């Protein structure tokens, strides 16, 4: 039986403090001009006015309530984003493997790995930090693990974390090496024997019946403009960065018009499997964002909503965003050399029932040293 840890989330998070130092180029600007120009993606003009009136901004430690205050340069500005209730998220993490250098977790779907957007506290990182503090209070000299890669919020399965700086550096290089290898050899065939430090296998439920038994997808992935996502959205893009996925059909379900697949990824682009399967016209069942072609649905062009939420920021867009869940994608197996001993470690995460084949059972799941 696997060990799990975590505590229920508090109703509200702690809020966030954002600090800025006024540079010479901003000298002479007013307070409202500074924030509405520099952080236009955070809130509309009226939203920033509300935040100033609510005494959420200080200048050199003093509360500023005059939006027309002229900045002279070199002031320290602090904006306090007030505490808010984050969307529901799981709080328990299962330990698949642990030693003095590495911990492998079984991340549930719906839990974000690192802070971002609406999820600043309800993340894997926060659970790890709290666990490390509780270990320290009990007298254990436990190092604080940190994730060395990401999984999408809706993706479940294996998440590798490092307990030391050395382990973090080695593990991060394993992931980076595979991605750079694809960049150097864009048309590399995964069916060849390619030497790499880490092997990652996923399970997924794709829509439609895939005819081929095996497909290698090398469609580049890059950022495209998308309403509601300030920095852009990752999608299939000819000018994007190289990405390579090998899809193997495990089971075809003609009645439900679906295909259970195993996906091995050599590179690690954001949302790679979701994008690649939708690119070949078999998007993940339940994926609210990516449609056929590996891009979101651009047909509904919404205008920029200048209304703002209670905290002054933009309201959540009605269109789907990358963190939305609903699909079945699971990081099932990973094989890598231990960052310190170089011993080959294979870790397997139990499969959700919907991603299991009939003959499979959870008895095979666990840790193997090869």
Short mmCIF file of C-alpha atoms in Angstrom, two decimals:
data_model
loop_
_atom_site.label_atom_id
_atom_site.label_comp_id
_atom_site.label_asym_id
_atom_site.label_seq_id
_atom_site.Cartn_x
_atom_site.Cartn_y
_atom_site.Cartn_z
CA UNK A 1 0.00 0.00 0.00
CA UNK A 2 1.39 3.38 -1.01
CA UNK A 3 1.99 6.12 1.55
CA UNK A 4 0.21 9.43 0.96
CA UNK A 5 0.50 12.84 2.59
CA UNK A 6 -1.22 16.23 2.50
CA UNK A 7 -3.74 18.31 4.44
CA UNK A 8 -7.04 19.90 3.41
CA UNK A 9 -6.70 23.33 1.84
CA UNK A 10 -7.67 26.43 3.84
CA UNK A 11 -10.69 28.31 2.52
CA UNK A 12 -8.56 31.28 1.38
CA UNK A 13 -4.95 31.46 0.28
CA UNK A 14 -2.47 33.99 1.64
CA UNK A 15 -2.66 36.44 -1.25
CA UNK A 16 0.48 37.55 -3.10
CA UNK A 17 2.82 40.54 -2.89
CA UNK A 18 4.25 41.80 -6.20
CA UNK A 19 7.27 44.10 -5.95
CA UNK A 20 8.62 46.55 -8.54
CA UNK A 21 11.46 49.06 -8.58
CA UNK A 22 10.69 52.18 -10.61
CA UNK A 23 13.31 52.49 -13.32
CA UNK A 24 14.57 55.65 -14.98
CA UNK A 25 12.43 54.94 -18.06
CA UNK A 26 9.29 55.17 -15.89
CA UNK A 27 10.28 58.44 -14.20
CA UNK A 28 7.50 61.00 -14.56
CA UNK A 29 4.74 58.44 -15.06
CA UNK A 30 1.78 58.42 -12.71
CA UNK A 31 1.02 55.46 -10.48
CA UNK A 32 -1.99 54.42 -12.55
CA UNK A 33 -0.04 54.79 -15.78
CA UNK A 34 2.73 52.55 -14.43
CA UNK A 35 0.44 49.69 -13.46
CA UNK A 36 -2.09 49.92 -16.30
CA UNK A 37 0.73 49.93 -18.89
CA UNK A 38 3.10 47.39 -17.35
CA UNK A 39 0.43 44.97 -16.18
CA UNK A 40 -2.33 45.51 -18.70
CA UNK A 41 -2.88 41.74 -18.86
CA UNK A 42 -3.59 41.61 -15.12
CA UNK A 43 -6.43 44.14 -14.98
CA UNK A 44 -8.12 46.87 -17.04
CA UNK A 45 -7.62 50.52 -16.14
CA UNK A 46 -10.67 50.64 -13.87
CA UNK A 47 -9.48 47.50 -12.12
CA UNK A 48 -6.15 49.12 -11.22
CA UNK A 49 -8.01 52.23 -10.02
CA UNK A 50 -10.03 49.99 -7.71
CA UNK A 51 -6.87 48.37 -6.34
CA UNK A 52 -5.32 51.76 -5.62
CA UNK A 53 -8.49 52.99 -3.90
CA UNK A 54 -8.56 49.77 -1.84
CA UNK A 55 -5.10 50.64 -0.45
CA UNK A 56 -3.51 47.57 -2.02
CA UNK A 57 -0.45 49.45 -3.31
CA UNK A 58 2.37 51.01 -1.32
CA UNK A 59 5.16 53.32 -2.45
CA UNK A 60 8.32 52.99 -0.37
CA UNK A 61 6.27 51.40 2.39
CA UNK A 62 3.53 54.06 2.43
CA UNK A 63 0.00 53.31 1.25
CA UNK A 64 -0.76 55.16 -1.99
CA UNK A 65 -4.36 56.16 -2.72
CA UNK A 66 -3.72 58.81 -5.38
CA UNK A 67 -3.66 57.24 -8.85
CA UNK A 68 -2.10 60.43 -10.24
CA UNK A 69 0.92 60.27 -7.92
CA UNK A 70 3.98 61.07 -10.03
CA UNK A 71 6.83 58.62 -9.78
CA UNK A 72 10.29 60.15 -9.40
CA UNK A 73 12.33 57.02 -10.00
CA UNK A 74 13.88 54.31 -7.81
CA UNK A 75 10.78 53.93 -5.60
CA UNK A 76 9.79 50.47 -4.42
CA UNK A 77 6.20 49.66 -5.38
CA UNK A 78 4.35 46.78 -3.75
CA UNK A 79 0.96 45.53 -4.93
CA UNK A 80 -0.88 43.20 -2.56
CA UNK A 81 -3.23 40.81 -4.30
CA UNK A 82 -5.81 40.06 -1.63
CA UNK A 83 -6.44 36.47 -0.49
CA UNK A 84 -9.00 34.55 -2.57
CA UNK A 85 -10.62 31.14 -2.68
CA UNK A 86 -8.88 29.05 -5.27
CA UNK A 87 -10.82 26.49 -7.34
CA UNK A 88 -11.20 23.03 -5.83
CA UNK A 89 -8.14 20.80 -6.13
CA UNK A 90 -6.94 17.49 -4.62
CA UNK A 91 -4.58 17.77 -1.64
CA UNK A 92 -3.24 14.22 -1.21
CA UNK A 93 -0.07 12.96 -2.91
CA UNK A 94 0.96 9.31 -3.07
CA UNK A 95 4.63 8.33 -2.84
CA UNK A 96 5.65 5.83 -5.53
CA UNK A 97 9.36 5.85 -4.69
CA UNK A 98 11.64 7.70 -2.29
CA UNK A 99 15.31 7.71 -1.27
CA UNK A 100 17.76 10.34 -0.02
CA UNK A 101 17.89 12.11 -3.38
CA UNK A 102 14.66 11.48 -5.26
CA UNK A 103 10.96 11.23 -4.56
CA UNK A 104 8.44 10.12 -7.19
CA UNK A 105 4.84 11.13 -6.64
CA UNK A 106 1.56 9.97 -8.11
CA UNK A 107 -0.07 13.28 -9.00
CA UNK A 108 -3.86 13.27 -9.20
CA UNK A 109 -5.70 14.95 -12.06
CA UNK A 110 -6.88 18.44 -11.12
CA UNK A 111 -3.78 19.42 -9.13
CA UNK A 112 -1.41 22.01 -10.58
CA UNK A 113 2.34 21.41 -10.16
CA UNK A 114 3.64 24.99 -9.74
CA UNK A 115 1.90 28.26 -8.81
CA UNK A 116 0.27 30.14 -11.66
CA UNK A 117 -3.00 31.89 -12.52
CA UNK A 118 -5.78 31.16 -10.03
CA UNK A 119 -3.72 28.41 -8.39
CA UNK A 120 -1.10 30.03 -6.19
CA UNK A 121 -1.42 27.79 -3.14
CA UNK A 122 -3.27 24.64 -4.21
CA UNK A 123 -0.26 23.11 -5.94
CA UNK A 124 2.11 20.16 -5.64
CA UNK A 125 4.88 22.55 -4.61
CA UNK A 126 2.87 23.85 -1.64
CA UNK A 127 2.08 20.31 -0.47
CA UNK A 128 5.79 19.45 -0.61
CA UNK A 129 6.73 22.61 1.29
CA UNK A 130 4.19 21.92 4.03
CA UNK A 131 5.32 18.31 4.30
CA UNK A 132 8.96 19.40 4.65
CA UNK A 133 8.02 21.88 7.41
CA UNK A 134 6.07 19.23 9.33
CA UNK A 135 9.03 16.85 9.04
CA UNK A 136 11.37 19.53 10.35
CA UNK A 137 9.06 20.24 13.32
CA UNK A 138 9.09 16.55 14.21
CA UNK A 139 12.88 16.59 14.37
CA UNK A 140 13.63 15.09 10.97
CA UNK A 141 16.25 16.85 8.89
CA UNK A 142 14.17 16.43 5.77
CA UNK A 143 15.26 18.28 2.64
CA UNK A 144 12.53 20.09 0.73
CA UNK A 145 11.84 18.32 -2.59
CA UNK A 146 11.06 20.31 -5.72
CA UNK A 147 9.52 19.09 -8.99
CA UNK A 148 12.02 18.77 -11.84
CA UNK A 149 9.43 18.75 -14.62
CA UNK A 150 5.76 19.53 -15.08
CA UNK A 151 2.55 17.66 -15.76
CA UNK A 152 -0.56 19.45 -16.97
CA UNK A 153 -3.17 20.10 -14.30
CA UNK A 154 -5.51 17.56 -15.88
CA UNK A 155 -2.75 14.96 -16.30
CA UNK A 156 -2.24 12.33 -13.60
CA UNK A 157 0.66 10.03 -12.83
CA UNK A 158 4.39 10.10 -12.14
CA UNK A 159 5.99 13.38 -11.11
CA UNK A 160 9.72 13.25 -10.29
CA UNK A 161 11.03 15.56 -7.57
CA UNK A 162 14.58 16.16 -6.35
CA UNK A 163 15.68 16.50 -2.73
CA UNK A 164 19.11 18.02 -3.40
CA UNK A 165 20.52 20.60 -5.78
CA UNK A 166 22.73 17.97 -7.39
CA UNK A 167 19.82 15.58 -7.95
CA UNK A 168 17.72 18.42 -9.35
CA UNK A 169 20.47 19.39 -11.79
CA UNK A 170 20.99 15.80 -13.00
CA UNK A 171 17.29 14.99 -13.36
CA UNK A 172 16.56 18.26 -15.13
CA UNK A 173 19.38 17.54 -17.56
CA UNK A 174 17.87 14.12 -18.34
CA UNK A 175 14.63 15.78 -19.44
CA UNK A 176 16.43 18.55 -21.32
CA UNK A 177 18.74 16.13 -23.15
CA UNK A 178 15.83 14.27 -24.72
CA UNK A 179 14.23 17.50 -25.91
CA UNK A 180 17.47 18.86 -27.36
CA UNK A 181 18.13 15.55 -29.12
CA UNK A 182 14.84 15.95 -31.00
CA UNK A 183 15.82 19.48 -31.93
CA UNK A 184 19.08 18.29 -33.44
CA UNK A 185 17.46 15.45 -35.33
CA UNK A 186 13.95 16.57 -36.20
CA UNK A 187 13.07 13.54 -38.29
CA UNK A 188 14.52 10.95 -35.95
CA UNK A 189 12.46 7.76 -35.80
CA UNK A 190 11.77 6.52 -32.29
CA UNK A 191 11.67 2.98 -33.64
CA UNK A 192 15.43 3.16 -33.93
CA UNK A 193 17.62 2.39 -30.93
CA UNK A 194 18.33 5.84 -29.60
CA UNK A 195 20.43 6.28 -26.47
CA UNK A 196 18.73 8.60 -24.02
CA UNK A 197 18.76 9.07 -20.28
CA UNK A 198 15.04 8.98 -19.58
CA UNK A 199 12.11 7.08 -21.01
CA UNK A 200 8.56 8.36 -20.43
CA UNK A 201 5.43 6.36 -21.25
CA UNK A 202 1.90 7.73 -21.00
CA UNK A 203 -1.56 6.22 -21.33
CA UNK A 204 -4.33 8.17 -23.00
CA UNK A 205 -7.87 7.73 -24.31
CA UNK A 206 -8.16 9.21 -27.81
CA UNK A 207 -11.31 9.94 -29.75
CA UNK A 208 -12.04 8.00 -32.91
CA UNK A 209 -10.57 4.69 -34.03
CA UNK A 210 -6.89 4.94 -34.99
CA UNK A 211 -6.26 2.65 -37.96
CA UNK A 212 -2.47 2.43 -37.74
CA UNK A 213 -0.91 0.25 -35.05
CA UNK A 214 1.90 2.76 -34.54
CA UNK A 215 2.33 6.42 -35.48
CA UNK A 216 5.36 8.67 -35.04
CA UNK A 217 4.39 12.35 -34.83
CA UNK A 218 7.05 15.04 -35.25
CA UNK A 219 4.85 18.13 -35.53
CA UNK A 220 6.54 21.27 -34.08
CA UNK A 221 4.83 23.06 -31.19
CA UNK A 222 4.91 26.81 -30.61
CA UNK A 223 2.97 29.73 -29.18
CA UNK A 224 -0.07 31.18 -30.94
CA UNK A 225 -2.27 34.10 -29.95
CA UNK A 226 -5.34 33.09 -27.97
CA UNK A 227 -7.89 35.27 -26.22
CA UNK A 228 -7.70 34.91 -22.44
CA UNK A 229 -4.11 33.63 -22.35
CA UNK A 230 -1.81 36.65 -22.12
CA UNK A 231 1.44 34.97 -23.15
CA UNK A 232 -0.11 32.89 -25.89
CA UNK A 233 -1.16 29.28 -26.17
CA UNK A 234 0.98 26.28 -27.13
CA UNK A 235 -0.36 24.59 -30.25
CA UNK A 236 0.73 22.86 -33.46
CA UNK A 237 2.78 25.51 -35.24
CA UNK A 238 5.08 25.14 -38.30
CA UNK A 239 7.51 27.69 -36.85
CA UNK A 240 7.48 26.12 -33.39
CA UNK A 241 10.06 23.96 -31.65
CA UNK A 242 10.65 20.32 -32.55
CA UNK A 243 8.55 17.73 -30.75
CA UNK A 244 8.38 13.97 -31.19
CA UNK A 245 5.80 11.45 -29.95
CA UNK A 246 5.42 7.74 -30.66
CA UNK A 247 1.83 6.49 -30.41
CA UNK A 248 1.10 2.77 -30.03
CA UNK A 249 -2.46 1.48 -30.22
CA UNK A 250 -3.39 -0.80 -27.30
CA UNK A 251 -7.12 -1.23 -27.84
CA UNK A 252 -9.72 -0.06 -30.35
CA UNK A 253 -13.30 0.35 -29.16
CA UNK A 254 -15.56 0.56 -32.21
CA UNK A 255 -18.72 0.82 -30.12
CA UNK A 256 -17.49 3.84 -28.17
CA UNK A 257 -15.49 5.24 -31.11
CA UNK A 258 -12.32 5.52 -29.02
CA UNK A 259 -8.77 4.20 -28.92
CA UNK A 260 -6.63 3.40 -25.89
CA UNK A 261 -3.04 4.34 -26.66
CA UNK A 262 0.43 4.34 -25.18
CA UNK A 263 2.49 7.42 -25.97
CA UNK A 264 6.24 7.67 -25.61
CA UNK A 265 7.55 11.21 -25.74
CA UNK A 266 11.14 12.02 -26.54
CA UNK A 267 10.72 15.77 -26.15
CA UNK A 268 8.79 17.55 -23.41
CA UNK A 269 6.88 20.43 -24.95
CA UNK A 270 3.91 21.85 -23.02
CA UNK A 271 0.70 19.86 -23.68
CA UNK A 272 2.61 17.81 -26.26
CA UNK A 273 0.47 14.67 -26.18
CA UNK A 274 -2.80 16.61 -26.27
CA UNK A 275 -1.54 18.66 -29.22
CA UNK A 276 -0.05 15.76 -31.16
CA UNK A 277 -3.08 13.48 -30.86
CA UNK A 278 -5.42 16.28 -31.89
CA UNK A 279 -3.02 17.10 -34.76
CA UNK A 280 -3.63 13.63 -36.26
CA UNK A 281 -7.42 14.13 -35.84
CA UNK A 282 -7.72 12.04 -32.65
CA UNK A 283 -7.92 14.53 -29.76
CA UNK A 284 -8.20 13.18 -26.25
CA UNK A 285 -11.78 12.42 -25.30
CA UNK A 286 -13.01 15.23 -23.06
CA UNK A 287 -10.24 17.68 -23.97
CA UNK A 288 -12.01 21.05 -23.80
CA UNK A 289 -9.27 22.99 -25.59
CA UNK A 290 -7.50 21.24 -28.46
CA UNK A 291 -9.42 20.27 -31.57
CA UNK A 292 -8.48 18.55 -34.83
CA UNK A 293 -5.25 19.99 -36.22
CA UNK A 294 -3.58 20.49 -32.85
CA UNK A 295 -5.01 23.98 -32.34
CA UNK A 296 -7.85 25.43 -30.28
CA UNK A 297 -11.13 26.42 -31.87
CA UNK A 298 -10.59 29.96 -33.17
CA UNK A 299 -14.06 30.24 -34.70
CA UNK A 300 -15.54 32.05 -31.72
CA UNK A 301 -13.57 35.29 -31.56
CA UNK A 302 -14.56 36.96 -28.33
CA UNK A 303 -13.95 40.65 -27.80
CA UNK A 304 -11.82 41.81 -24.88
CA UNK A 305 -14.07 42.09 -21.84
CA UNK A 306 -13.17 45.26 -19.98
CA UNK A 307 -15.34 44.35 -16.98
CA UNK A 308 -13.41 43.07 -14.00
CA UNK A 309 -13.77 40.64 -11.14
CA UNK A 310 -14.08 41.50 -7.46
CA UNK A 311 -10.30 41.82 -7.03
CA UNK A 312 -10.01 44.22 -9.97
CA UNK A 313 -8.56 41.67 -12.37
CA UNK A 314 -10.08 40.38 -15.56
CA UNK A 315 -12.83 37.81 -15.23
CA UNK A 316 -11.98 34.24 -16.15
CA UNK A 317 -12.46 33.85 -19.91
CA UNK A 318 -15.48 31.84 -20.99
CA UNK A 319 -13.39 29.98 -23.57
CA UNK A 320 -11.36 26.94 -22.45
CA UNK A 321 -7.83 27.52 -21.14
CA UNK A 322 -4.86 25.10 -20.93
CA UNK A 323 -5.43 24.15 -17.28
CA UNK A 324 -8.99 22.95 -17.85
CA UNK A 325 -9.47 19.23 -17.18
CA UNK A 326 -11.84 16.58 -18.51
CA UNK A 327 -9.50 14.33 -20.50
CA UNK A 328 -7.75 11.08 -19.49
CA UNK A 329 -3.96 11.29 -19.71
CA UNK A 330 -1.69 9.45 -17.28
CA UNK A 331 2.11 9.43 -16.86
CA UNK A 332 2.29 5.66 -16.44
CA UNK A 333 5.96 4.64 -16.47
CA UNK A 334 9.36 6.29 -16.31
CA UNK A 335 12.83 4.74 -16.58
CA UNK A 336 15.94 6.75 -15.70
CA UNK A 337 19.41 6.41 -14.16
CA UNK A 338 19.54 7.43 -10.52
CA UNK A 339 21.11 10.92 -10.38
CA UNK A 340 23.72 9.83 -7.81
CA UNK A 341 24.27 6.07 -8.16
CA UNK A 342 23.42 5.75 -11.90
CA UNK A 343 21.39 2.66 -11.04
CA UNK A 344 18.53 2.24 -13.51
CA UNK A 345 15.21 2.94 -11.82
CA UNK A 346 11.83 2.05 -13.31
CA UNK A 347 8.72 3.50 -11.68
CA UNK A 348 5.14 2.65 -12.59
CA UNK A 349 2.05 4.53 -11.44
CA UNK A 350 -1.25 2.65 -11.04
CA UNK A 351 -3.55 3.16 -13.99
CA UNK A 352 -7.01 4.70 -13.62
CA UNK A 353 -9.62 2.04 -14.50
CA UNK A 354 -10.64 3.84 -17.69
CA UNK A 355 -7.06 3.52 -19.01
CA UNK A 356 -6.57 -0.14 -18.13
CA UNK A 357 -6.70 -3.04 -20.54
CA UNK A 358 -8.85 -5.96 -19.48
CA UNK A 359 -5.95 -8.20 -18.58
CA UNK A 360 -4.13 -5.56 -16.53
CA UNK A 361 -4.27 -5.29 -12.76
CA UNK A 362 -2.74 -2.89 -10.25
CA UNK A 363 -0.66 -5.76 -8.87
CA UNK A 364 2.03 -5.03 -11.43
CA UNK A 365 2.35 -1.37 -10.42
CA UNK A 366 5.25 -0.19 -8.30
CA UNK A 367 9.00 0.22 -8.36
CA UNK A 368 11.53 -1.88 -10.20
CA UNK A 369 15.32 -1.66 -10.21
CA UNK A 370 16.79 -2.97 -13.42
#
